[in-house]
Amino acid sequence: MKLYDFPPAPNPRRVNIFIAEKNIEIERVLIDFSAGEHRTDEYKAKNPACDVPMLETADGVYISQIRGITRYLEEQFPATPLLGRNAAEKGVVEMWEHLAFINGMLAVAEVFRNTGKGFVGRAVVGPHNYEQSSELASRGAARILNFFQDFNQQLASNEYIAGDHYSMADITTLVTCDFAKWVKADIPEDCAHLRRWYETVSARPAVLSNP
Ligand SMILES: N[C@@H](CCC(=O)N[C@@H](CS)C(=O)NCC(=O)O)C(=O)O
């Protein structure tokens, strides 16, 4: 099994923390963005989405998209469940992980990719080229603030994002909070619940070993 990885980027970090929490040994293949290795014909043949991370199973199956990768790893390595322990938990973890991704991670990406000089003509991840939009950057900044408030609200009555247990929903939310710093957005002072939770999950060994 191999993980095609680029550790400095936030989405690969989500999977790297997941793997560390589960204590799984996986060979890494570095895909260097700066050299365009995620957009070569060779890589595209394995992953038409042209993104990272991607998993190659021992049977030679290629799985991209973090939800696909974590689902596969959870099935193969069920010890230390991170996607829920029963049907209800699985549904709730997936719900919150998806919300963290679309309302958090993609909101930050909306700012980052629509403002960074390195993303001119590359405002959206994937095989197609899109121009930057300052309107999308502004909208993304507003969405980040709402993400912080909404997740703070969820943590007012829950120890972790999806309830009383640490899960993939926490990992995606934590990585989003750290990614937000790249666009100078930090958890607001008035989000005491989110700040309390952030302190706790940031101290986990699997998080510290994947900065
Ligand atoms: N929806 C994807 C997101 C993956 C993603 O956005 N990866 C970024 C790195 S954080 C990437 O590959 N970027 C390539 C590019 O910028 O062209 C998933 O769930 O795996």
XYZ file of C-alpha atoms and ligand atoms in Angstrom:
231
model
C 0.000 0.000 0.000
C 1.280 3.496 -0.862
C 0.090 6.985 -0.039
C 0.824 9.643 -2.671
C 1.479 12.534 -0.375
C 2.529 16.169 -0.137
C 2.861 16.875 3.617
C 2.968 20.710 3.484
C -0.577 20.860 2.031
C -3.661 20.783 4.291
C -5.666 17.975 2.674
C -2.829 15.428 2.812
C -2.411 16.442 6.474
C -5.988 15.271 7.171
C -5.122 11.763 5.995
C -1.711 11.778 7.657
C -3.306 12.546 11.039
C -5.941 9.840 10.442
C -3.194 7.297 9.646
C -1.160 8.330 12.716
C -4.221 8.023 14.988
C -4.702 4.486 13.706
C -0.999 3.697 13.942
C -0.853 2.228 10.412
C 2.450 1.855 8.552
C 2.109 3.069 4.935
C 4.826 3.751 2.375
C 4.781 7.336 1.060
C 5.376 8.582 -2.491
C 6.102 12.318 -2.567
C 4.158 14.228 -5.217
C 5.845 17.602 -5.513
C 3.357 20.328 -6.462
C 6.082 22.825 -7.259
C 7.366 20.453 -9.940
C 3.795 19.872 -11.214
C 3.990 16.160 -10.425
C 0.242 16.035 -9.635
C -0.601 17.062 -13.217
C 1.611 14.749 -15.266
C 0.002 12.257 -17.657
C 1.399 9.421 -15.550
C -0.243 10.684 -12.347
C -3.465 11.663 -14.116
C -3.823 8.098 -15.423
C -3.894 6.943 -11.792
C -5.908 9.874 -10.434
C -8.006 11.824 -12.978
C -8.824 14.365 -10.235
C -5.123 15.440 -10.278
C -5.068 15.977 -6.519
C -3.286 14.702 -3.434
C -3.572 12.580 -1.347
C -4.198 9.341 -3.198
C -3.938 5.777 -1.930
C -2.710 2.782 -3.928
C -3.891 -0.431 -2.274
C -1.816 -3.611 -2.116
C -4.082 -4.924 -4.921
C -3.244 -1.963 -7.153
C -6.522 -0.060 -6.721
C -6.173 3.735 -6.789
C -8.385 5.710 -4.407
C -8.362 9.506 -4.322
C -10.634 11.813 -2.295
C -10.149 11.727 1.444
C -13.575 10.299 2.113
C -12.736 7.357 -0.156
C -9.285 6.874 1.372
C -10.441 7.044 4.996
C -13.394 4.736 4.290
C -11.037 2.141 2.817
C -8.549 2.413 5.697
C -11.292 2.252 8.334
C -12.590 -0.994 6.793
C -9.115 -2.492 6.552
C -7.988 -1.327 9.997
C -11.103 -1.181 12.191
C -9.188 -0.798 15.464
C -9.384 2.806 16.743
C -12.539 3.686 14.777
C -12.555 7.273 13.524
C -15.666 7.174 11.320
C -18.157 6.158 14.024
C -18.772 3.009 16.074
C -22.390 2.280 15.142
C -24.863 3.271 12.415
C -25.954 6.508 14.085
C -22.401 7.605 14.876
C -21.286 6.815 11.325
C -24.029 9.030 9.950
C -23.288 11.872 12.367
C -19.501 11.744 11.834
C -19.987 11.835 8.067
C -22.456 14.713 8.366
C -20.080 16.875 10.423
C -16.990 15.925 8.457
C -18.765 16.922 5.248
C -19.927 20.214 6.784
C -16.381 20.956 7.984
C -15.072 20.303 4.486
C -17.612 22.256 2.439
C -18.239 25.131 4.860
C -14.738 25.306 6.368
C -11.984 23.860 4.234
C -13.498 25.001 0.936
C -14.236 28.472 2.359
C -10.572 28.897 3.292
C -9.529 27.518 -0.098
C -11.852 30.050 -1.732
C -9.798 32.861 -0.155
C -6.398 31.217 -0.508
C -6.694 30.198 -4.150
C -8.432 33.369 -5.319
C -5.795 35.678 -3.798
C -2.451 33.826 -3.987
C -0.082 34.826 -6.802
C 0.838 31.165 -7.229
C -2.740 30.298 -8.172
C -3.298 32.667 -11.080
C -5.292 30.577 -13.576
C -5.436 27.737 -11.025
C -8.175 28.912 -8.654
C -9.744 25.452 -8.358
C -7.974 22.162 -7.579
C -8.226 19.600 -10.346
C -7.508 18.980 -14.005
C -9.213 22.155 -15.290
C -7.938 25.733 -15.147
C -10.052 28.534 -13.670
C -9.266 32.229 -13.271
C -9.200 33.873 -9.855
C -12.180 35.898 -8.634
C -11.892 38.643 -6.014
C -15.635 38.271 -5.348
C -15.178 34.629 -4.436
C -12.258 35.605 -2.172
C -14.489 38.091 -0.301
C -17.312 35.606 -0.052
C -14.877 32.981 1.278
C -13.744 35.343 4.053
C -17.360 35.781 5.168
C -17.931 32.030 5.047
C -14.902 31.385 7.283
C -16.382 33.613 9.997
C -19.680 31.723 9.798
C -17.830 28.397 9.925
C -16.135 29.455 13.190
C -19.449 30.550 14.745
C -21.394 27.464 13.617
C -18.774 25.019 14.890
C -18.422 26.969 18.127
C -22.177 26.491 18.584
C -21.897 22.742 17.982
C -19.139 22.512 20.608
C -21.218 24.378 23.195
C -22.974 21.091 23.987
C -20.525 18.507 22.611
C -17.030 17.571 23.762
C -15.986 16.778 20.182
C -17.403 17.829 16.823
C -19.555 14.727 16.295
C -20.445 14.146 19.945
C -18.611 12.507 22.847
C -15.865 10.833 20.803
C -12.918 12.055 18.722
C -13.400 11.359 14.990
C -12.505 12.316 11.435
C -14.862 15.274 11.849
C -12.412 16.655 14.447
C -9.451 16.071 12.146
C -10.990 17.977 9.222
C -12.140 20.799 11.507
C -8.724 21.103 13.159
C -6.863 21.154 9.835
C -9.335 23.779 8.605
C -8.670 26.003 11.653
C -4.919 25.771 10.983
C -5.364 26.327 7.233
C -7.427 29.449 8.028
C -4.287 30.988 9.587
C -2.727 30.913 6.101
C -5.297 33.548 5.108
C -4.917 35.417 8.431
C -8.200 34.137 9.876
C -7.937 32.856 13.436
C -10.612 31.471 15.759
C -12.387 34.582 17.105
C -12.086 35.526 20.794
C -15.806 35.029 21.327
C -15.674 31.366 20.177
C -14.766 29.985 23.614
C -16.035 26.453 22.917
C -14.129 26.184 19.661
C -11.001 27.528 21.362
C -11.324 25.003 24.233
C -11.716 22.144 21.745
C -8.829 23.425 19.554
C -6.418 23.386 22.535
C -7.372 19.785 23.337
C -7.180 18.272 19.853
C -4.024 20.184 18.902
C -2.180 18.423 21.745
C -2.853 14.911 20.436
C 0.360 13.045 19.497
C -0.972 12.244 15.991
C -1.547 15.955 15.409
C 1.794 17.060 16.870
C 3.629 14.540 14.685
C 1.891 15.947 11.552
C 2.297 19.727 11.908
N -11.497 16.881 -2.393
C -10.124 16.448 -2.241
C -9.262 17.597 -1.848
C -7.817 17.338 -2.143
C -7.083 18.636 -2.398
O -7.686 19.712 -2.544
N -5.744 18.544 -2.432
C -4.938 19.691 -2.789
C -3.827 19.871 -1.758
S -4.448 20.506 -0.240
C -4.303 19.458 -4.143
O -4.093 18.318 -4.535
N -3.989 20.519 -4.888
C -3.460 20.398 -6.211
C -3.476 21.690 -6.967
O -3.389 22.728 -6.324
O -3.538 21.645 -8.190
C -10.054 15.311 -1.231
O -11.004 15.125 -0.468
O -9.059 14.571 -1.220
